[in-house]
Tab-separated table of C-alpha atoms in Angstrom:
chain	number	residue	atom	x	y	z
A	285	MET	CA	-19.611	-11.471	-10.066
A	286	PRO	CA	-18.245	-10.260	-6.702
A	287	LYS	CA	-17.653	-13.103	-4.289
A	288	GLN	CA	-19.808	-13.410	-1.181
A	289	ILE	CA	-18.192	-11.888	1.904
A	290	GLN	CA	-17.562	-14.273	4.805
A	291	PRO	CA	-17.941	-12.265	8.053
A	292	LYS	CA	-15.256	-14.098	10.058
A	293	ALA	CA	-12.685	-13.953	7.265
A	294	ASP	CA	-13.498	-10.327	6.467
A	295	LEU	CA	-13.065	-9.326	10.118
A	296	ASN	CA	-9.646	-10.988	10.171
A	297	THR	CA	-8.686	-9.200	6.951
A	298	PHE	CA	-9.782	-5.840	8.343
A	299	TYR	CA	-7.953	-6.270	11.651
A	300	THR	CA	-4.832	-7.399	9.846
A	301	ARG	CA	-5.022	-4.340	7.614
A	302	VAL	CA	-5.271	-1.944	10.580
A	303	LYS	CA	-2.571	-3.911	12.457
A	304	ARG	CA	-4.654	-4.719	15.509
A	305	THR	CA	-5.183	-7.941	17.477
A	306	LEU	CA	-7.460	-10.345	15.624
A	307	PRO	CA	-10.944	-10.964	17.069
A	308	ILE	CA	-11.010	-13.441	19.985
A	309	TYR	CA	-13.796	-16.029	20.037
A	310	THR	CA	-15.023	-17.807	23.185
A	311	VAL	CA	-17.510	-20.649	22.722
A	312	LYS	CA	-19.442	-22.189	25.605
A	313	GLU	CA	-22.065	-24.896	25.819
A	314	VAL	CA	-25.457	-23.674	26.999
A	315	SER	CA	-28.965	-25.020	27.164
A	316	GLY	CA	-30.033	-25.754	23.610
A	317	GLY	CA	-26.572	-25.827	22.025
A	318	PHE	CA	-23.578	-23.495	21.840
A	319	GLU	CA	-23.157	-19.757	22.239
A	320	CYS	CA	-20.127	-17.728	21.148
A	321	GLU	CA	-18.825	-14.362	22.295
A	322	VAL	CA	-16.341	-12.402	20.181
A	323	GLN	CA	-14.117	-9.618	21.497
A	324	LEU	CA	-13.006	-6.868	19.129
A	325	ALA	CA	-9.969	-4.703	19.821
A	326	ALA	CA	-10.343	-0.927	19.615
A	327	VAL	CA	-9.512	0.594	16.231
A	328	GLU	CA	-8.373	4.160	15.574
A	329	GLY	CA	-9.180	5.930	12.333
A	330	GLU	CA	-7.149	8.527	10.472
A	331	GLU	CA	-5.865	11.171	12.914
A	332	HIS	CA	-7.615	9.321	15.781
A	333	GLN	CA	-11.067	9.938	14.322
A	334	ASN	CA	-13.851	7.656	13.054
A	335	GLY	CA	-12.644	4.671	15.094
A	336	TYR	CA	-14.321	2.721	17.894
A	337	SER	CA	-13.504	1.335	21.342
A	338	GLU	CA	-13.312	-2.317	22.397
A	339	LYS	CA	-16.508	-4.198	21.630
A	340	THR	CA	-18.070	-7.547	22.581
A	341	PHE	CA	-20.757	-9.326	20.576
A	342	LYS	CA	-22.718	-12.535	21.085
A	343	GLY	CA	-24.205	-14.745	18.422
A	344	GLN	CA	-27.381	-16.784	18.493
A	345	ILE	CA	-27.478	-20.159	20.241
A	346	VAL	CA	-26.967	-22.906	17.653
A	347	LYS	CA	-26.324	-26.648	17.576
A	348	LYS	CA	-22.654	-26.638	16.473
A	349	LYS	CA	-19.554	-24.846	17.792
A	350	LYS	CA	-18.471	-23.785	14.310
A	351	ASP	CA	-21.873	-22.282	13.581
A	352	ALA	CA	-21.774	-20.459	16.926
A	353	MET	CA	-18.510	-18.756	15.933
A	354	GLN	CA	-19.968	-17.785	12.579
A	355	ALA	CA	-23.057	-16.335	14.284
A	356	ALA	CA	-20.920	-14.207	16.612
A	357	ALA	CA	-18.755	-13.096	13.693
A	358	ALA	CA	-21.863	-12.075	11.756
A	359	ALA	CA	-23.078	-9.937	14.673
A	360	ALA	CA	-19.686	-8.225	15.015
A	361	HIS	CA	-19.323	-7.826	11.267
A	362	ALA	CA	-22.726	-6.133	11.027
A	363	PHE	CA	-21.430	-3.435	13.391
A	364	VAL	CA	-17.909	-3.045	12.003
A	365	THR	CA	-19.051	-2.602	8.404
A	366	THR	CA	-21.122	0.441	9.397
A	367	THR	CA	-18.099	2.304	10.807
A	368	GLN	CA	-16.191	4.949	8.865
A	369	VAL	CA	-12.826	3.397	9.695
A	370	TYR	CA	-13.910	0.165	7.985
A	371	GLN	CA	-15.038	2.051	4.888
A	372	ASP	CA	-11.771	4.016	4.825
A	373	CYS	CA	-9.732	0.815	4.984
A	374	LYS	CA	-11.607	-1.129	2.315
A	375	PRO	CA	-9.094	-1.800	-0.454
A	376	TYR	CA	-11.640	-1.455	-3.213
A	377	VAL	CA	-15.075	-0.297	-4.254
A	378	ALA	CA	-16.966	-1.646	-7.243
A	379	SER	CA	-16.004	1.244	-9.543
A	380	LEU	CA	-12.452	1.112	-10.937
A	381	TRP	CA	-12.446	4.910	-11.258
A	382	GLU	CA	-13.529	5.394	-7.635
A	383	THR	CA	-10.946	2.819	-6.546
A	384	THR	CA	-8.245	4.783	-8.360
A	385	LYS	CA	-9.377	7.975	-6.617
A	386	LYS	CA	-9.312	6.209	-3.255
A	387	ILE	CA	-5.778	4.933	-3.873
A	388	LEU	CA	-4.541	8.413	-4.840
A	389	SER	CA	-6.264	10.181	-1.936
A	390	ASP	CA	-4.214	11.479	0.999
A	391	ALA	CA	-5.301	8.564	3.183
A	392	GLY	CA	-4.660	6.070	0.381
A	393	LEU	CA	-1.125	7.301	-0.275
A	394	ARG	CA	-0.273	7.208	3.425
A	395	ARG	CA	-1.160	3.512	3.398
A	396	GLU	CA	0.594	2.732	0.099
A	397	THR	CA	4.245	3.659	0.685
A	398	GLU	CA	5.379	2.550	-2.757
A	399	LEU	CA	2.893	4.715	-4.655
A	400	GLU	CA	3.380	7.624	-2.260
A	401	GLY	CA	6.983	7.901	-3.428
A	402	VAL	CA	5.973	7.714	-7.085
A	403	VAL	CA	3.460	10.548	-6.628
A	404	ALA	CA	5.971	12.708	-4.753
A	405	LEU	CA	8.545	12.199	-7.498
A	406	ALA	CA	5.973	12.965	-10.212
A	407	GLN	CA	5.018	16.211	-8.488
A	408	SER	CA	8.616	17.353	-8.246
A	409	ARG	CA	9.646	16.515	-11.816
A	410	GLN	CA	6.665	15.716	-14.070
A	411	GLU	CA	3.931	18.233	-13.201
A	412	GLY	CA	2.261	15.560	-11.123
A	413	TRP	CA	1.788	13.047	-13.962
A	414	ALA	CA	2.645	9.496	-12.867
A	415	PRO	CA	2.519	6.396	-15.091
A	416	THR	CA	-0.806	4.624	-14.656
A	417	GLN	CA	1.076	1.327	-14.453
A	418	HIS	CA	2.495	2.290	-11.040
A	419	LEU	CA	-0.968	1.887	-9.526
A	420	THR	CA	-0.244	-1.838	-9.750
A	421	LEU	CA	2.243	-1.372	-6.887
A	422	THR	CA	-0.676	-1.042	-4.484
A	423	ARG	CA	-2.304	-3.772	-2.460
A	424	ALA	CA	-5.644	-2.019	-2.899
A	425	LEU	CA	-5.609	-2.363	-6.679
A	426	ARG	CA	-4.507	-5.994	-6.542
A	427	SER	CA	-7.392	-6.672	-4.157
A	428	TRP	CA	-9.784	-4.945	-6.561
A	429	PHE	CA	-8.706	-7.215	-9.405
A	430	GLN	CA	-9.125	-10.309	-7.250
A	431	GLU	CA	-12.628	-9.213	-6.284
A	432	HIS	CA	-14.032	-7.687	-9.470
A	433	SER	CA	-11.901	-8.995	-12.342
A	434	PRO	CA	-10.690	-12.449	-11.281
A	435	GLY	CA	-10.327	-13.506	-14.929
A	436	ILE	CA	-7.435	-11.091	-15.503
A	437	PRO	CA	-4.014	-12.599	-14.664
A	438	ALA	CA	-2.605	-11.055	-11.483
A	439	THR	CA	0.518	-9.701	-13.160
A	440	ALA	CA	1.618	-6.065	-13.300
A	441	LEU	CA	1.635	-6.173	-17.103
A	442	CYS	CA	-1.949	-7.452	-17.420
A	443	MET	CA	-3.321	-5.196	-14.703
A	444	ALA	CA	-1.600	-2.131	-16.188
A	445	GLN	CA	-2.998	-2.896	-19.638
A	446	HIS	CA	-6.500	-3.246	-18.188
A	447	LEU	CA	-6.127	0.145	-16.491
A	448	ARG	CA	-5.060	1.801	-19.735
A	449	ASP	CA	-7.955	0.172	-21.606
A	450	GLN	CA	-10.710	0.879	-19.075
A	451	LEU	CA	-9.938	4.103	-17.204
A	452	PRO	CA	-10.316	6.498	-20.202
A	453	ALA	CA	-13.939	5.404	-20.638
A	454	LEU	CA	-14.633	5.691	-16.908
A	455	GLN	CA	-13.031	9.042	-16.147
A	456	LYS	CA	-15.153	12.035	-15.228
A	457	PRO	CA	-13.757	15.322	-16.630
A	458	GLU	CA	-15.531	17.256	-13.892
A	459	ASP	CA	-13.853	15.172	-11.172
A	460	GLU	CA	-12.168	17.468	-8.648
A	461	GLU	CA	-9.617	14.961	-7.338
A	462	ILE	CA	-7.782	13.202	-10.181
A	463	GLU	CA	-7.419	13.382	-13.951
A	464	LEU	CA	-6.221	10.989	-16.638
A	465	SER	CA	-4.193	11.643	-19.767
A	466	THR	CA	-6.114	11.138	-23.024
A	467	ASP	CA	-4.241	7.926	-23.830
A	468	GLY	CA	-4.705	6.508	-20.335
A	469	GLN	CA	-0.948	6.223	-19.841
A	470	LYS	CA	-0.681	8.735	-16.992
A	471	VAL	CA	-2.729	9.888	-14.029
A	472	ARG	CA	-2.333	12.729	-11.548
A	473	ARG	CA	-3.930	14.339	-8.536
A	474	LYS	CA	-5.427	17.784	-9.053
A	475	ARG	CA	-4.232	18.852	-5.614
A	476	THR	CA	-0.627	18.643	-4.476
A	477	TYR	CA	0.142	15.827	-2.057
A	478	LEU	CA	1.971	17.277	0.943
A	479	GLY	CA	3.064	14.019	2.538
A	480	LYS	CA	2.711	12.852	6.128
A	481	GLY	CA	4.106	16.038	7.673
A	482	GLN	CA	2.518	19.442	7.881
A	483	GLY	CA	3.485	22.114	5.376
A	484	GLU	CA	5.924	20.026	3.338
A	485	ASN	CA	6.529	21.190	-0.219
A	486	GLN	CA	6.397	18.588	-2.944
A	487	GLY	CA	9.470	16.399	-3.199
A	488	HIS	CA	10.766	17.452	0.222
A	489	GLY	CA	10.155	14.068	1.787
A	490	LEU	CA	11.976	12.349	-1.065
A	491	ARG	CA	15.021	14.552	-0.706
A	492	LEU	CA	15.218	13.832	3.009
A	493	PHE	CA	14.944	10.110	2.333
A	494	MET	CA	17.723	10.262	-0.234
A	495	GLU	CA	19.988	12.067	2.207
A	496	THR	CA	19.557	9.355	4.822
A	497	LEU	CA	20.991	6.826	2.376
A	498	GLU	CA	24.431	8.457	2.203
A	499	THR	CA	25.987	5.685	4.316
A	500	GLY	CA	27.868	3.415	1.902
A	501	THR	CA	31.369	2.252	2.858
A	502	GLY	CA	32.810	0.928	-0.391
A	503	ARG	CA	31.216	-2.532	-0.353
A	504	GLN	CA	29.465	-4.140	-3.287
A	505	PHE	CA	25.685	-3.848	-3.411
A	506	LYS	CA	22.908	-5.368	-5.471
A	507	ALA	CA	19.929	-3.352	-6.696
A	508	VAL	CA	16.979	-3.989	-8.982
A	509	ARG	CA	16.301	-1.829	-12.025
A	510	ILE	CA	12.661	-1.463	-13.059
A	511	PRO	CA	12.311	0.425	-16.376
A	512	ALA	CA	9.436	2.866	-16.777
A	513	ASP	CA	8.433	0.800	-19.827
A	514	ILE	CA	6.903	-2.292	-18.222
A	515	GLY	CA	7.464	-4.196	-21.462
A	516	GLN	CA	11.192	-4.188	-20.740
A	517	ALA	CA	12.870	-6.702	-18.478
A	518	VAL	CA	13.555	-6.128	-14.803
A	519	GLU	CA	17.222	-6.718	-14.053
A	520	GLU	CA	19.581	-6.943	-11.109
A	521	VAL	CA	22.580	-4.628	-11.049
A	522	LEU	CA	25.796	-4.971	-9.035
A	523	PHE	CA	27.680	-1.818	-8.100
A	524	GLU	CA	30.329	-0.550	-5.706
A	525	GLY	CA	28.982	1.584	-2.862
A	526	GLY	CA	31.163	4.595	-2.171
A	527	VAL	CA	30.903	7.421	0.321
A	528	GLY	CA	27.681	8.592	-1.323
A	529	TYR	CA	25.423	5.553	-1.458
A	530	TRP	CA	22.694	7.178	-3.556
A	531	SER	CA	25.169	8.584	-6.085
A	532	SER	CA	26.984	5.250	-6.273
A	533	LEU	CA	23.713	3.483	-6.952
A	534	ALA	CA	22.878	5.954	-9.725
A	535	GLN	CA	26.287	5.387	-11.291
A	536	GLY	CA	25.781	1.627	-11.185
A	537	LEU	CA	22.420	2.012	-12.907
A	538	GLN	CA	23.835	4.506	-15.431
A	539	CYS	CA	21.296	7.191	-14.673
A	540	SER	CA	20.917	10.434	-12.751
A	541	PRO	CA	20.210	10.342	-8.982
A	542	GLN	CA	17.197	12.570	-9.690
A	543	ASP	CA	15.701	9.796	-11.836
A	544	MET	CA	15.659	7.249	-9.043
A	545	LEU	CA	13.231	6.306	-6.346
A	546	MET	CA	13.847	3.913	-3.465
A	547	VAL	CA	10.700	1.955	-2.676
A	548	GLY	CA	10.433	0.043	0.568
A	549	LYS	CA	8.749	-3.244	1.422
A	550	VAL	CA	8.753	-4.698	-2.075
A	551	GLY	CA	11.027	-7.686	-1.849
A	552	LYS	CA	14.713	-7.231	-2.668
A	553	ILE	CA	17.337	-6.696	0.022
A	554	VAL	CA	19.913	-3.916	-0.153
A	555	ALA	CA	22.505	-3.914	2.641
A	556	ILE	CA	23.546	-0.464	3.833
A	557	PRO	CA	26.386	-0.546	6.416
A	558	LEU	CA	26.485	2.354	8.837
A	559	ALA	CA	29.105	5.011	8.322
A	560	SER	CA	31.929	5.252	10.860
A	561	GLY	CA	30.749	6.826	14.107
A	562	GLN	CA	27.073	6.711	13.140
A	563	GLN	CA	24.627	5.287	15.657
A	564	PRO	CA	22.149	2.612	14.534
A	565	PRO	CA	18.416	3.306	14.866
A	566	PRO	CA	16.690	1.884	17.978
A	567	ASP	CA	15.943	-1.856	17.894
A	568	SER	CA	18.143	-2.545	14.870
A	569	ASN	CA	21.339	-4.480	14.258
A	570	GLN	CA	24.226	-3.548	11.992
A	571	PRO	CA	24.161	-3.521	9.066
A	572	ILE	CA	20.810	-1.931	8.286
A	573	TYR	CA	18.791	-3.844	5.713
A	574	ILE	CA	16.259	-2.118	3.501
A	575	ALA	CA	13.874	-4.127	1.337
A	576	ALA	CA	13.701	-2.102	-1.836
A	577	PHE	CA	13.302	-1.803	-5.556
A	578	VAL	CA	14.719	1.062	-7.553
A	579	ILE	CA	12.271	2.562	-10.032
A	580	ILE	CA	13.654	4.419	-13.013
A	581	GLU	CA	11.349	7.092	-14.411
A	582	GLY	CA	11.527	8.059	-18.080
């Protein structure tokens, strides 16, 4: 059974997700008890649409300060949940199939950097088919499991198995957005994902990203190898970084550079010193640190 939504907590979750200032509550004592006012920061939707400006809401007068805050939160929450930007940012809907579609939509991939890279790689080398298990990289899917299937262990292995078991029975052959392989092992978009830029061909963004990593200076690096078969062990690999960082990494992992994907914000640190004469990006210190896993396809 889905858990009951708490307005104050849900507002904080939403504002954290859209990276805006959390709601500010001001409680004052009035005749008959306490009254609370909550200020909401403006929120922009995708491409500056479907958002809303700054808002202020008041709750009912109640006997306790805590209840006054909850009343104000409920009033604000009633408004926010009717907006399109809130619906677009919800990490899940009740249907697992619809959640999968939402994750693989253009807006979903722009929010899920890890899966965006997987989809781009699949389009360039595998006719768009990506392993279903890679959906477990997304925060949206993990949130769905917490909300609608709390009895399933929150591990990639268990979540991936549940996807393979359930999605084949839920898929809609007439669906215009995504399709699933008959065994549930792979999923793909029916329309090519063009990335964040305009007019990019598939794989272009990945190639540019790979080129930016050619900054190794001969030091030793540590990477993480994640096999495509999630039943195999994840392992750390040490290698010597040469002039071509990406090629050196591929050699250390004993695979082709075309079989690799660098995924940011996952948890392991790879140090990439700047090449001689190269200027560091704004607001960064040498060396550059990238939190990354390396995913091996196939």
